Every structure is written in structure tokens, then in C-alpha cells.
Amino acid sequence: MKFFNAKLNSLINVLINYLLKENKQAIGTLDDNDFNEKFSIYKSLCNVRPPNPISNEYLENEKNFFEEFNKVRNIQTIDKIEPIYKNYPSVNTKYKNILSLWQGDITTLEVDAIVNAANSQGLGCFQPSHICIDNLIHTYAGVALRLECNEKMKEIKHLDTGKAFITSGQNLPSKHVIHTVGPIIDNLSSKNELYTDNYGVSKSKMNDLANCYLNSLKLANENNLKTIAFPCISTGLFRFPQELACKIAIESVIKYLDTHENNFERIIFNVYSEKDLEIYDNYIKKYFQTVPEEKITEPMSELDKKIKIIKELLNDCDGILIGGGAGLSIAAGLDEAHLNFEETFKDFIEEYHIKDIYSGGFHHFNTLEEKWGYFSRNCVTYINTKSTQLYENIYKIVKDKEYFVITTNVDGHFEKSGFDTNKIFATQGDFTNLQCSVPCHNKLYESTDLLKEMVKRAKGRFIPTELIPKCPKCGKPMTTHLRVDSAFVMDDYWYQQNDAYTEFINKNKDKKLLLFEFGVGFNTPSIIRFPFERETMKNKNWNLIRFNKDYSGLIISNWDYETLNDWESIKSLELKNNFQERFIPIADDINEVIKKLL
């Protein structure tokens, strides 16, 4: 979280200054450039503040701050949280599509409700140094949550163990918070931990913990909430034994589902520590997994296995490098059929028998008026296309990671879909620029308006002669900035992006980098395909995922471009640094695979 965002910096300054004026005991100096430090100060001031009235202006500023802050946090939507059958294919429960086990920060979950392990006051923890879920939730919900809790507690007076009440989520991604009080356990002897099934915990304490889950689900159901996430209630400062707490949590949820009509679509067991993850993992296998592996009727498909691995790599990687080829834009719908090639270029097809948009760019036309008639129509066709779902979905996958894009595509669809232009290296040019055809100098000229004017004033295949672009320096004809021969201009910006690409490669050599190669064939394999293989082979922490309908695998001979596409066969090879174990070929539809990764 150590970063500088001018808007966030300004907003948090307003919050801190207000809270400091209220809290006369707070002292110290503030590093104006350290957001991390500022947020820590805000957290402390927020946590210790009593539920006294506060100005509407402050609450509005707090709302604005968290709206902006949540844009840079790793917010988890429900579609990113897999139900247990995905990770436990032999799970034997009718609730396999509803239950989930997820490790992470509960305050990042965009669900109908998260459950807060509260105390009997119901106002949050007033000790900033406490590492508890109560502190965390009140921090990211803001002062507004304590004020709402206070109004509720005026009616409740005292929140008994096992009971629960509901509030809005205030500034959290979650719509609501359900607050429940878990049982507190006295220090347990090692003898009890080792030799009793219940770790020395009384029946009443176990019932109290079960009621936390049952009453929270009851409240959620009464409010028609469909998605809810539970933390590991009472296992922190309240010292409830983790293994027993896990057992009670899972069995209580199943009991409620078995005995109540409900509309729950997802119930998430949220764990934070590795130990809790291991405990829940083991108990899920023990409690649900009663079907022998060999009798499972629906084994995980090869594609699902690949997707599972890729998701794990996405969670674990330090950065993502994307290589985009022509196959990506075709998969996105930017092909002849979707661009109405036969209708749009009917006159050129009849006159010159052009077979497709791509080959038309290399055709020899009888006149410059016709050449620019075709080029302008071609360029404007692509310029007018809207952002596509496939590119947008890929951006959703990478946007919260360090990423870079190298592409041979010239249609600008990475930019249209939200990718940072500073993180894109378009090696082959783009449709919007013109250059001298000689070239007499290394400069590009933005030409969108001119190209549209050509299309507007064209008579059939011909544009007006006066619109034929000429170099402002030497007077020779201009041409589109597309790499078709050695005359291609590589201007300062081209070299700048080339350097940025090289820098990204170099700074990630010792990190965990995930490479996505989309639709790169053998027209220009030396730009993306071969370098991606070579660099991944060299760097032991890199993994390469290749999406290609026909050539998803590796070349098996030096004299042709035949590829070995079978995953199991590839894994049986012996390649440098076990590259075969870090390479996944995918010939399936890119659109469907990317949707499954979201």
C-alpha cells in the first residue's frame, strides 16, 4: 500500500485533520508522501473515537475517500470465489455449489454480508494495537459504522454471546455487516488440548459458537441476503481452539441449510492464516469427501485442471507479461465476418479479387487514389470499432497486477479496453498514424481526421486527388505506419516503448512472472512467440500460458512449424530448467477460458 495517489492523499488528509482536532491527545509529525503511515494514523484515530455525533461533511468526505480507496484495493467479487466442488472434485454434499473456502482479507469481499466477530458492546474494538477482525472491519467501514452500531445498541443494550445484529456495510464493499459475539475461552492446559475431543471446552461454549453461525444465517435469511462470508469466529484473542471452531462452523452452517428454507447462493468460510486454511482444508476433506476417487463420475477435465493451475499462478505471481497476436483480435470478433468485409469492400473485391482485409493491405492498386481509397476505408473500419468483451475481460484479470503488453496487432484494442498506453509496445505500428514512405525522417503524423475525410469524400474506390497525403519535408507520398518493409519508421516513442518492454523483462528476471501469449502464430514468431519461450526457459520462476487454436504447443522439429500440442506429451519432455512443467498449451476458445479465469 506504499504508493502516492494525489486524490487519495488529499482526501485522507481531510479525515486525519478532522479527527486530530477532536483528539487533543494525539501528537506527532506526518510524512505527507507516505500514504501507508497516514492510513495507519487514520486507523488509530478511527478505532479510538467514541460514537459521538460527527458532521455530515466528515461523513461525506469519508465516503468519498473509501470510494476512491476501494478502486485501488483488491476487491473480490463473488464470481472470483470458487465453490468447494471446484477444488474438491470428489466432494459429496448437495451444498457443493453454495459453500466456499477462501483465504484473504474479509474487508475486500463484495458480498451481501460479512460477519464481524464483535464484543458484547457491539461498538467495535477501541484498541488500535489489537489484531482482530473487529478492528479491521471498523477501519475499512469508517467512523460511520460505529455510529450506526451505537444506534442499534441503544435498543439492544447488551449483546449476549451467540446473538447477532445487522447493520449496513457503510464504506465496505459488502452491503451489510452482521455482528455476533463469540465465546471467550480461558487458557487451556496442554493436557486438555492433547487428550480430550473437545479440547476442554464446555458444551455451553460450543453451543454459543454454533449460535453465532446459526443466528447470523437467520438474520441474513430474514433480510433476503444471498451471499455471506464468515471469519474464524473466536479463534483469535478469544482463544477458541481452531480445529474445534472449524468443526462447529461447518456443521452449524450445514445444520441451518438442512433445516431452513433459504435463498443462499454462496456461504464463504473466510480464513486468513495458513494454519486456518490447513485446518479447514483437512476438515472439508474429512467431512464431505466420502466418495472414493475412483468412483467419481465427473472427473476434472484437462481444461479445468489448467484453469485451476492458472488461477493459482495468478494469485501467486509478481507480474504479468501479455503477448498479443492476430489470433487475439480474431477471437475478439475483429475478423472479416464481424467487420462485414464482403459488404464493406465489395467494389475492391470485384475489381481486384481481394480475399481478405489483411492481404488487401499488400495489394498493388492501379492509382494512388484507389490505394488510399482502400487504406482509408480499412483504417477507419478498425478505428470505429468499439472495445470488445474479450479485451476488457483480459484487462480485468491483469489490472491489479504489475503488467506489460507487447503486441503485433495494430488495431489499438488494448488501449480501447483500458490498458495503460505507457505499458503497451505495439511493435508493428498502428492505423492512426502516417509516415513518409521513403522515409526521409523519423516522425509520425496522427491522421484519424484525414482518413475519415477520405472515406467521407470518396467516390466509389477513389478518394479526391487533393487528399492524397504527401510528406511535408520531401514531398514524396506518405504511407500508413504499418510494418510492411524496411521503410517502417521507428520514432522516439517506438524506442521508448521498446526500452520499457526490455526494462520490464529485466526487472522481473528473479521474480514470479506469468506470461500470457494470445493468438501468436508464425507470421512474426521472432517478436513474441520465440522470445517468450526462450525467456521462460531461462527464468525458473516464469510460467508461460499459450493460447492458440492450431499451434498451442512447442515446435518438435527444426525444419517446419509443426507443434506438439498435447499437454501430457509436453510434460514428458526434458527441457532446460524443467520448462515443460512451466508451460501450458491451450487450444480452447480464448473467450470461454478467460471468462472462467475471472
Short mmCIF file of C-alpha atoms in Angstrom, two decimals, residues 61-559:
data_model
loop_
_atom_site.label_atom_id
_atom_site.label_comp_id
_atom_site.label_asym_id
_atom_site.label_seq_id
_atom_site.Cartn_x
_atom_site.Cartn_y
_atom_site.Cartn_z
CA ASN A 61 -15.55 13.06 2.94
CA GLU A 62 -15.12 9.60 4.47
CA LYS A 63 -17.47 8.13 1.88
CA ASN A 64 -15.55 9.84 -0.94
CA PHE A 65 -12.23 8.59 0.44
CA PHE A 66 -13.29 4.96 0.58
CA GLU A 67 -14.97 5.11 -2.83
CA GLU A 68 -11.60 6.17 -4.23
CA PHE A 69 -9.59 3.83 -2.00
CA ASN A 70 -11.63 0.78 -2.97
CA LYS A 71 -10.66 1.39 -6.59
CA VAL A 72 -7.05 0.52 -5.77
CA ARG A 73 -7.76 -2.25 -3.27
CA ASN A 74 -8.04 -5.83 -4.50
CA ILE A 75 -11.82 -6.07 -4.21
CA GLN A 76 -13.10 -9.63 -4.60
CA THR A 77 -16.43 -10.11 -6.35
CA ILE A 78 -18.40 -13.29 -5.74
CA ASP A 79 -17.55 -14.69 -9.18
CA LYS A 80 -13.89 -14.84 -8.12
CA ILE A 81 -14.68 -17.08 -5.13
CA GLU A 82 -14.93 -20.70 -6.23
CA PRO A 83 -17.43 -23.12 -4.65
CA ILE A 84 -15.80 -26.08 -2.90
CA TYR A 85 -16.51 -28.61 -5.64
CA LYS A 86 -14.02 -26.79 -7.87
CA ASN A 87 -11.12 -27.50 -5.53
CA TYR A 88 -12.55 -30.71 -4.08
CA PRO A 89 -13.93 -32.60 -7.10
CA SER A 90 -14.99 -35.61 -5.01
CA VAL A 91 -16.97 -33.54 -2.52
CA ASN A 92 -20.19 -35.29 -1.54
CA THR A 93 -22.74 -32.71 -0.45
CA LYS A 94 -25.80 -31.14 -2.02
CA TYR A 95 -24.34 -27.77 -1.00
CA LYS A 96 -21.19 -28.11 -3.10
CA ASN A 97 -22.24 -25.13 -5.25
CA ILE A 98 -23.00 -22.93 -2.23
CA LEU A 99 -20.10 -23.44 0.17
CA SER A 100 -16.69 -21.84 -0.42
CA LEU A 101 -13.34 -21.79 1.35
CA TRP A 102 -11.39 -18.60 0.67
CA GLN A 103 -8.20 -17.16 2.13
CA GLY A 104 -7.82 -13.40 2.24
CA ASP A 105 -8.93 -10.07 3.72
CA ILE A 106 -12.66 -10.23 4.52
CA THR A 107 -12.97 -6.44 4.09
CA THR A 108 -12.26 -6.82 0.36
CA LEU A 109 -15.27 -9.08 -0.26
CA GLU A 110 -18.07 -7.60 -2.34
CA VAL A 111 -20.90 -9.75 -0.96
CA ASP A 112 -24.29 -9.19 0.62
CA ALA A 113 -22.88 -9.54 4.14
CA ILE A 114 -19.68 -10.21 6.03
CA VAL A 115 -19.81 -11.38 9.64
CA ASN A 116 -17.92 -9.46 12.30
CA ALA A 117 -16.60 -11.22 15.40
CA ALA A 118 -17.69 -8.44 17.76
CA ASN A 119 -17.70 -7.93 21.53
CA SER A 120 -20.68 -7.52 23.86
CA GLN A 121 -20.58 -3.70 23.50
CA GLY A 122 -21.21 -4.08 19.78
CA LEU A 123 -19.30 -0.89 19.00
CA GLY A 124 -16.04 -2.29 17.71
CA CYS A 125 -12.65 -2.68 19.35
CA PHE A 126 -11.28 0.55 20.78
CA GLN A 127 -7.66 -0.67 20.89
CA PRO A 128 -5.80 0.01 17.61
CA SER A 129 -2.98 -2.37 18.55
CA HIS A 130 -5.35 -5.34 18.70
CA ILE A 131 -5.04 -7.62 15.68
CA CYS A 132 -8.72 -8.53 15.47
CA ILE A 133 -11.37 -8.72 12.79
CA ASP A 134 -13.49 -6.19 14.72
CA ASN A 135 -10.75 -3.56 14.32
CA LEU A 136 -10.24 -4.38 10.66
CA ILE A 137 -13.89 -4.15 9.71
CA HIS A 138 -14.47 -0.87 11.58
CA THR A 139 -11.32 0.57 9.97
CA TYR A 140 -12.45 -0.07 6.39
CA ALA A 141 -16.10 0.73 7.11
CA GLY A 142 -15.13 4.04 8.71
CA VAL A 143 -16.45 6.07 11.62
CA ALA A 144 -19.92 5.78 10.10
CA LEU A 145 -20.19 2.11 11.12
CA ARG A 146 -19.60 2.76 14.83
CA LEU A 147 -22.26 5.47 14.75
CA GLU A 148 -24.77 3.05 13.23
CA CYS A 149 -23.78 0.31 15.71
CA ASN A 150 -24.32 2.78 18.54
CA GLU A 151 -27.90 3.45 17.42
CA LYS A 152 -28.57 -0.30 17.30
CA MET A 153 -27.00 -0.90 20.71
CA LYS A 154 -29.18 1.78 22.30
CA GLU A 155 -32.05 -0.64 21.68
CA ILE A 156 -30.18 -3.90 22.37
CA LYS A 157 -28.31 -2.60 25.47
CA HIS A 158 -26.07 -5.68 25.76
CA LEU A 159 -25.18 -8.18 23.05
CA ASP A 160 -25.21 -11.66 24.55
CA THR A 161 -22.77 -14.33 23.42
CA GLY A 162 -24.09 -16.14 20.35
CA LYS A 163 -26.52 -13.34 19.45
CA ALA A 164 -26.24 -11.10 16.38
CA PHE A 165 -27.46 -7.84 14.86
CA ILE A 166 -27.17 -6.39 11.37
CA THR A 167 -26.03 -3.02 10.01
CA SER A 168 -25.22 -1.63 6.61
CA GLY A 169 -21.69 -2.09 5.32
CA GLN A 170 -21.15 1.70 5.22
CA ASN A 171 -17.88 2.15 3.27
CA LEU A 172 -17.09 -1.55 2.85
CA PRO A 173 -17.58 -3.34 -0.49
CA SER A 174 -20.00 -5.60 1.43
CA LYS A 175 -23.59 -4.34 1.57
CA HIS A 176 -24.09 -5.35 5.21
CA VAL A 177 -22.22 -6.39 8.33
CA ILE A 178 -23.67 -8.94 10.74
CA HIS A 179 -22.13 -8.50 14.19
CA THR A 180 -22.01 -11.51 16.52
CA VAL A 181 -20.29 -12.18 19.86
CA GLY A 182 -18.28 -15.37 20.09
CA PRO A 183 -17.44 -17.19 23.33
CA ILE A 184 -14.24 -16.36 25.23
CA ILE A 185 -12.16 -19.34 26.34
CA ASP A 186 -9.92 -19.36 29.41
CA ASN A 187 -6.33 -20.53 28.93
CA LEU A 188 -6.43 -24.23 28.21
CA SER A 189 -4.00 -26.78 29.56
CA SER A 190 -1.85 -28.74 27.19
CA LYS A 191 -3.33 -31.88 28.73
CA ASN A 192 -6.81 -30.87 27.68
CA GLU A 193 -5.63 -29.97 24.20
CA LEU A 194 -3.98 -33.35 23.75
CA TYR A 195 -6.36 -35.79 25.42
CA THR A 196 -9.95 -34.59 25.08
CA ASP A 197 -12.01 -34.50 21.92
CA ASN A 198 -13.40 -31.09 22.77
CA TYR A 199 -10.10 -29.56 23.96
CA GLY A 200 -11.61 -28.94 27.42
CA VAL A 201 -14.26 -26.59 26.00
CA SER A 202 -17.61 -26.79 27.77
CA LYS A 203 -20.81 -27.74 25.98
CA SER A 204 -22.27 -24.29 26.60
CA LYS A 205 -19.27 -22.59 24.94
CA MET A 206 -19.63 -24.86 21.92
CA ASN A 207 -23.35 -24.06 21.72
CA ASP A 208 -22.53 -20.34 21.95
CA LEU A 209 -20.19 -20.58 18.97
CA ALA A 210 -22.72 -22.62 16.98
CA ASN A 211 -25.33 -19.95 17.71
CA CYS A 212 -23.04 -17.27 16.26
CA TYR A 213 -23.31 -19.02 12.89
CA LEU A 214 -26.98 -20.01 13.22
CA ASN A 215 -28.16 -16.55 14.29
CA SER A 216 -26.07 -14.81 11.63
CA LEU A 217 -27.58 -17.04 8.93
CA LYS A 218 -31.04 -16.41 10.38
CA LEU A 219 -30.55 -12.63 10.13
CA ALA A 220 -29.16 -12.91 6.62
CA ASN A 221 -32.07 -15.10 5.53
CA GLU A 222 -34.65 -12.75 7.06
CA ASN A 223 -33.10 -9.88 5.10
CA ASN A 224 -33.08 -11.93 1.88
CA LEU A 225 -29.29 -11.85 1.62
CA LYS A 226 -27.83 -14.40 -0.76
CA THR A 227 -24.08 -14.22 -0.20
CA ILE A 228 -22.37 -14.16 3.20
CA ALA A 229 -18.81 -14.61 4.48
CA PHE A 230 -17.81 -15.87 7.94
CA PRO A 231 -14.42 -15.28 9.56
CA CYS A 232 -12.99 -17.78 12.05
CA ILE A 233 -15.09 -16.56 14.98
CA SER A 234 -13.47 -16.57 18.46
CA THR A 235 -10.21 -18.21 17.33
CA GLY A 236 -8.05 -15.11 17.80
CA LEU A 237 -7.96 -13.13 21.03
CA PHE A 238 -10.95 -15.15 22.33
CA ARG A 239 -8.75 -18.30 22.20
CA PHE A 240 -11.30 -20.85 20.93
CA PRO A 241 -9.34 -23.93 19.66
CA GLN A 242 -9.08 -23.61 15.89
CA GLU A 243 -9.79 -27.25 14.98
CA LEU A 244 -12.91 -27.37 17.13
CA ALA A 245 -14.06 -23.94 15.88
CA CYS A 246 -13.74 -25.14 12.29
CA LYS A 247 -15.81 -28.26 13.02
CA ILE A 248 -18.55 -26.22 14.71
CA ALA A 249 -18.57 -23.61 11.91
CA ILE A 250 -19.03 -26.11 9.09
CA GLU A 251 -21.51 -28.34 10.92
CA SER A 252 -23.60 -25.35 12.08
CA VAL A 253 -23.90 -23.99 8.55
CA ILE A 254 -24.91 -27.41 7.21
CA LYS A 255 -27.45 -27.75 10.03
CA TYR A 256 -29.04 -24.41 9.15
CA LEU A 257 -29.21 -25.22 5.44
CA ASP A 258 -30.75 -28.61 6.20
CA THR A 259 -33.45 -27.20 8.47
CA HIS A 260 -34.44 -23.84 6.95
CA GLU A 261 -35.82 -22.68 3.64
CA ASN A 262 -33.35 -20.19 2.23
CA ASN A 263 -32.09 -18.47 -0.90
CA PHE A 264 -28.37 -18.60 -0.17
CA GLU A 265 -26.21 -18.68 -3.28
CA ARG A 266 -22.83 -18.63 -1.55
CA ILE A 267 -21.64 -19.08 2.04
CA ILE A 268 -17.93 -18.40 2.39
CA PHE A 269 -15.66 -19.69 5.13
CA ASN A 270 -13.04 -16.94 5.17
CA VAL A 271 -9.64 -17.80 6.63
CA TYR A 272 -6.65 -15.54 6.94
CA SER A 273 -3.73 -17.58 8.29
CA GLU A 274 -2.07 -20.56 6.63
CA LYS A 275 -2.84 -22.62 9.73
CA ASP A 276 -6.57 -21.91 9.49
CA LEU A 277 -6.50 -22.70 5.78
CA GLU A 278 -4.88 -26.06 6.50
CA ILE A 279 -7.41 -26.83 9.26
CA TYR A 280 -10.43 -26.05 7.06
CA ASP A 281 -8.90 -27.88 4.11
CA ASN A 282 -8.39 -31.03 6.18
CA TYR A 283 -11.85 -30.90 7.74
CA ILE A 284 -13.63 -30.35 4.42
CA LYS A 285 -11.88 -33.44 3.05
CA LYS A 286 -12.81 -35.42 6.16
CA TYR A 287 -16.40 -34.20 6.48
CA PHE A 288 -17.52 -34.14 2.85
CA GLN A 289 -15.17 -36.29 0.81
CA THR A 290 -16.76 -39.71 1.27
CA VAL A 291 -16.92 -40.74 -2.38
CA PRO A 292 -13.86 -42.84 -3.38
CA GLU A 293 -11.75 -41.07 -6.01
CA GLU A 294 -12.12 -43.96 -8.49
CA LYS A 295 -15.93 -43.70 -8.33
CA ILE A 296 -16.19 -40.02 -9.10
CA THR A 297 -18.48 -39.77 -12.10
CA GLU A 298 -17.33 -36.34 -13.26
CA PRO A 299 -13.54 -36.12 -13.14
CA MET A 300 -11.96 -32.74 -13.60
CA SER A 301 -11.40 -32.08 -17.30
CA GLU A 302 -7.97 -31.23 -18.63
CA LEU A 303 -9.09 -27.65 -19.25
CA ASP A 304 -10.37 -27.32 -15.67
CA LYS A 305 -7.03 -28.61 -14.41
CA LYS A 306 -5.26 -25.98 -16.49
CA ILE A 307 -7.57 -23.23 -15.27
CA LYS A 308 -7.01 -24.27 -11.65
CA ILE A 309 -3.25 -24.04 -12.14
CA ILE A 310 -3.50 -20.68 -13.92
CA LYS A 311 -5.64 -19.24 -11.12
CA GLU A 312 -3.04 -20.32 -8.59
CA LEU A 313 -0.31 -18.74 -10.72
CA LEU A 314 -2.34 -15.52 -11.00
CA ASN A 315 -2.70 -15.31 -7.24
CA ASP A 316 0.99 -16.02 -6.66
CA CYS A 317 2.70 -14.07 -9.45
CA ASP A 318 4.52 -10.75 -9.07
CA GLY A 319 3.65 -9.55 -12.56
CA ILE A 320 2.07 -10.44 -15.91
CA LEU A 321 3.50 -10.11 -19.41
CA ILE A 322 1.00 -10.25 -22.27
CA GLY A 323 1.88 -11.06 -25.86
CA GLY A 324 -0.95 -10.32 -28.29
CA GLY A 325 -1.09 -11.56 -31.88
CA ALA A 326 -3.62 -11.55 -34.70
CA GLY A 327 -5.45 -14.55 -33.25
CA LEU A 328 -6.46 -12.50 -30.22
CA SER A 329 -8.29 -9.85 -32.23
CA ILE A 330 -9.90 -12.54 -34.38
CA ALA A 331 -11.16 -14.27 -31.23
CA ALA A 332 -12.45 -10.88 -30.05
CA GLY A 333 -14.62 -10.60 -33.17
CA LEU A 334 -12.38 -8.33 -35.23
CA ASP A 335 -12.40 -10.62 -38.25
CA GLU A 336 -13.77 -10.41 -41.79
CA ALA A 337 -17.20 -11.72 -40.84
CA HIS A 338 -17.76 -9.35 -37.93
CA LEU A 339 -16.30 -6.39 -39.81
CA ASN A 340 -18.58 -7.06 -42.83
CA PHE A 341 -15.59 -7.40 -45.15
CA GLU A 342 -17.54 -8.63 -48.18
CA GLU A 343 -20.06 -5.81 -47.94
CA THR A 344 -17.66 -3.02 -46.92
CA PHE A 345 -15.07 -3.83 -49.61
CA LYS A 346 -17.41 -5.24 -52.27
CA ASP A 347 -16.16 -2.89 -55.01
CA PHE A 348 -12.49 -3.70 -54.31
CA ILE A 349 -13.24 -7.44 -54.19
CA GLU A 350 -14.97 -7.29 -57.58
CA GLU A 351 -12.18 -5.25 -59.18
CA TYR A 352 -9.07 -6.79 -57.61
CA HIS A 353 -10.32 -10.16 -56.24
CA ILE A 354 -9.01 -9.30 -52.77
CA LYS A 355 -9.54 -12.28 -50.46
CA ASP A 356 -9.33 -10.66 -47.01
CA ILE A 357 -8.60 -7.39 -45.21
CA TYR A 358 -5.02 -8.35 -44.39
CA SER A 359 -3.89 -9.27 -47.91
CA GLY A 360 -5.60 -6.18 -49.29
CA GLY A 361 -3.08 -4.05 -47.45
CA PHE A 362 -0.28 -5.52 -49.61
CA HIS A 363 -2.14 -5.32 -52.93
CA HIS A 364 -0.83 -3.21 -55.82
CA PHE A 365 -3.53 -0.76 -56.86
CA ASN A 366 -3.58 0.99 -60.22
CA THR A 367 -3.75 4.51 -58.78
CA LEU A 368 -2.87 6.29 -55.56
CA GLU A 369 -6.49 7.43 -55.34
CA GLU A 370 -7.55 3.76 -55.20
CA LYS A 371 -4.75 2.78 -52.83
CA TRP A 372 -5.84 5.44 -50.34
CA GLY A 373 -9.47 4.60 -51.01
CA TYR A 374 -8.76 1.08 -49.73
CA PHE A 375 -6.36 2.10 -46.94
CA SER A 376 -8.64 4.80 -45.55
CA ARG A 377 -11.69 2.53 -45.58
CA ASN A 378 -9.67 -0.24 -43.93
CA CYS A 379 -8.21 2.03 -41.24
CA VAL A 380 -11.50 3.76 -40.42
CA THR A 381 -13.25 0.38 -40.16
CA TYR A 382 -10.89 -0.54 -37.32
CA ILE A 383 -10.82 2.94 -35.80
CA ASN A 384 -14.63 2.87 -35.48
CA THR A 385 -14.76 -0.49 -33.70
CA LYS A 386 -15.75 -0.40 -30.04
CA SER A 387 -13.94 -2.04 -27.15
CA THR A 388 -14.58 -5.80 -27.10
CA GLN A 389 -15.59 -8.02 -24.18
CA LEU A 390 -12.56 -10.28 -24.58
CA TYR A 391 -10.02 -7.46 -24.29
CA GLU A 392 -11.98 -5.98 -21.37
CA ASN A 393 -12.02 -9.33 -19.56
CA ILE A 394 -8.27 -9.74 -20.01
CA TYR A 395 -7.80 -6.27 -18.53
CA LYS A 396 -9.93 -7.26 -15.50
CA ILE A 397 -7.56 -10.16 -14.89
CA VAL A 398 -4.35 -8.12 -15.00
CA LYS A 399 -5.35 -4.62 -13.83
CA ASP A 400 -4.42 -5.18 -10.18
CA LYS A 401 -1.01 -6.62 -11.06
CA GLU A 402 2.17 -5.16 -12.50
CA TYR A 403 1.79 -5.83 -16.22
CA PHE A 404 3.15 -5.03 -19.66
CA VAL A 405 1.85 -5.73 -23.17
CA ILE A 406 3.79 -6.41 -26.34
CA THR A 407 1.63 -6.80 -29.42
CA THR A 408 1.93 -7.16 -33.18
CA ASN A 409 -1.68 -6.01 -33.55
CA VAL A 410 -2.25 -2.55 -34.99
CA ASP A 411 -5.93 -2.09 -34.13
CA GLY A 412 -5.45 -0.29 -30.79
CA HIS A 413 -7.81 -2.55 -28.85
CA PHE A 414 -5.60 -2.89 -25.80
CA GLU A 415 -5.83 0.89 -25.38
CA LYS A 416 -9.59 0.90 -26.06
CA SER A 417 -10.13 -1.64 -23.28
CA GLY A 418 -8.43 0.36 -20.55
CA PHE A 419 -4.81 -0.79 -20.71
CA ASP A 420 -2.27 1.91 -19.82
CA THR A 421 -0.70 3.16 -23.07
CA ASN A 422 2.63 3.51 -21.28
CA LYS A 423 2.56 -0.26 -20.72
CA ILE A 424 1.93 -1.21 -24.35
CA PHE A 425 4.59 -1.80 -27.00
CA ALA A 426 2.92 -2.03 -30.43
CA THR A 427 5.86 -3.26 -32.48
CA GLN A 428 4.20 -3.14 -35.90
CA GLY A 429 2.69 0.35 -35.86
CA ASP A 430 -0.95 1.41 -35.77
CA PHE A 431 -3.79 2.52 -38.02
CA THR A 432 -3.98 6.10 -36.84
CA ASN A 433 -0.54 7.37 -37.92
CA LEU A 434 1.08 8.18 -41.25
CA GLN A 435 4.77 8.36 -42.16
CA CYS A 436 6.94 9.33 -45.09
CA SER A 437 7.20 6.36 -47.49
CA VAL A 438 10.91 6.97 -48.18
CA PRO A 439 11.27 7.72 -45.21
CA CYS A 440 13.21 10.97 -45.18
CA HIS A 441 12.74 11.48 -41.43
CA ASN A 442 11.60 9.55 -38.37
CA LYS A 443 8.35 11.28 -37.48
CA LEU A 444 4.76 10.09 -37.35
CA TYR A 445 1.65 12.12 -38.14
CA GLU A 446 -1.68 11.46 -36.43
CA SER A 447 -4.19 11.02 -39.23
CA THR A 448 -7.58 9.92 -37.89
CA ASP A 449 -9.40 13.02 -39.14
CA LEU A 450 -7.73 12.84 -42.56
CA LEU A 451 -8.59 9.16 -43.01
CA LYS A 452 -12.21 9.81 -42.08
CA GLU A 453 -12.31 12.73 -44.52
CA MET A 454 -11.03 10.41 -47.28
CA VAL A 455 -13.84 7.93 -46.59
CA LYS A 456 -16.42 10.70 -46.43
CA ARG A 457 -15.43 12.26 -49.77
CA ALA A 458 -14.57 9.08 -51.68
CA LYS A 459 -16.34 8.34 -54.96
CA GLY A 460 -16.51 4.58 -55.05
CA ARG A 461 -12.97 3.22 -54.80
CA PHE A 462 -11.33 6.61 -55.38
CA ILE A 463 -10.58 9.45 -52.99
CA PRO A 464 -10.10 13.03 -54.25
CA THR A 465 -6.56 13.55 -55.55
CA GLU A 466 -6.01 16.54 -53.28
CA LEU A 467 -6.44 14.32 -50.22
CA ILE A 468 -3.52 12.05 -51.15
CA PRO A 469 -1.06 12.72 -48.30
CA LYS A 470 2.46 13.86 -49.15
CA CYS A 471 5.48 14.18 -46.90
CA PRO A 472 5.76 17.75 -45.58
CA LYS A 473 9.56 17.54 -45.83
CA CYS A 474 10.42 15.81 -49.11
CA GLY A 475 7.07 15.87 -50.92
CA LYS A 476 7.08 12.11 -51.57
CA PRO A 477 3.94 10.05 -50.88
CA MET A 478 3.04 9.23 -47.30
CA THR A 479 2.06 5.73 -46.22
CA THR A 480 0.35 4.10 -43.27
CA HIS A 481 2.51 3.38 -40.23
CA LEU A 482 2.35 -0.39 -40.63
CA ARG A 483 5.42 -2.60 -40.84
CA VAL A 484 5.39 -3.99 -44.38
CA ASP A 485 9.01 -3.37 -45.38
CA SER A 486 12.28 -1.75 -44.27
CA ALA A 487 10.79 1.75 -44.66
CA PHE A 488 8.87 1.35 -41.38
CA VAL A 489 9.56 4.33 -39.11
CA MET A 490 10.67 3.66 -35.55
CA ASP A 491 10.34 7.06 -33.89
CA ASP A 492 11.37 8.16 -30.40
CA TYR A 493 8.15 6.79 -28.88
CA TRP A 494 8.71 3.40 -30.52
CA TYR A 495 12.17 3.18 -28.95
CA GLN A 496 10.81 4.45 -25.63
CA GLN A 497 8.28 1.60 -25.50
CA ASN A 498 10.89 -0.88 -26.68
CA ASP A 499 13.07 0.20 -23.75
CA ALA A 500 10.09 -0.05 -21.37
CA TYR A 501 9.49 -3.63 -22.54
CA THR A 502 13.16 -4.52 -22.05
CA GLU A 503 13.16 -2.90 -18.61
CA PHE A 504 10.05 -4.88 -17.60
CA ILE A 505 11.77 -8.12 -18.66
CA ASN A 506 14.96 -7.29 -16.79
CA LYS A 507 13.34 -6.19 -13.53
CA ASN A 508 11.29 -9.40 -13.38
CA LYS A 509 14.10 -11.86 -14.09
CA ASP A 510 14.25 -13.00 -10.48
CA LYS A 511 10.52 -12.62 -9.78
CA LYS A 512 7.47 -14.77 -10.42
CA LEU A 513 6.28 -13.65 -13.84
CA LEU A 514 3.25 -15.09 -15.63
CA LEU A 515 3.32 -14.82 -19.42
CA PHE A 516 0.06 -14.89 -21.39
CA GLU A 517 0.55 -15.40 -25.12
CA PHE A 518 -2.66 -14.85 -27.10
CA GLY A 519 -3.10 -15.87 -30.72
CA VAL A 520 0.53 -15.58 -31.84
CA GLY A 521 1.26 -17.72 -34.88
CA PHE A 522 4.21 -17.98 -37.23
CA ASN A 523 3.92 -14.79 -39.33
CA THR A 524 6.28 -12.96 -36.97
CA PRO A 525 7.31 -15.56 -34.35
CA SER A 526 10.59 -13.80 -33.58
CA ILE A 527 8.76 -10.87 -31.93
CA ILE A 528 6.68 -12.67 -29.30
CA ARG A 529 6.45 -16.44 -29.65
CA PHE A 530 10.12 -17.41 -29.71
CA PRO A 531 11.28 -14.78 -27.16
CA PHE A 532 8.52 -15.81 -24.72
CA GLU A 533 9.67 -19.43 -24.94
CA ARG A 534 13.34 -18.52 -24.65
CA GLU A 535 12.95 -16.16 -21.68
CA THR A 536 10.63 -18.52 -19.79
CA MET A 537 13.05 -21.37 -20.33
CA LYS A 538 15.87 -19.26 -18.84
CA ASN A 539 13.95 -17.93 -15.83
CA LYS A 540 12.93 -20.68 -13.42
CA ASN A 541 10.20 -18.60 -11.75
CA TRP A 542 8.39 -17.78 -15.00
CA ASN A 543 5.38 -19.63 -16.43
CA LEU A 544 4.08 -19.41 -20.00
CA ILE A 545 0.42 -19.90 -20.95
CA ARG A 546 -0.03 -20.12 -24.74
CA PHE A 547 -3.48 -19.62 -26.26
CA ASN A 548 -3.57 -20.73 -29.89
CA LYS A 549 -6.25 -22.73 -31.69
CA ASP A 550 -3.86 -24.50 -34.07
CA TYR A 551 -0.36 -24.02 -32.66
CA SER A 552 -0.68 -24.02 -28.88
CA GLY A 553 2.31 -26.29 -28.30
CA LEU A 554 6.05 -26.41 -28.95
CA ILE A 555 7.94 -26.98 -32.20
CA ILE A 556 9.23 -30.55 -32.31
CA SER A 557 11.50 -30.23 -35.36
CA ASN A 558 13.76 -27.54 -36.72
CA TRP A 559 12.67 -27.76 -40.33
#
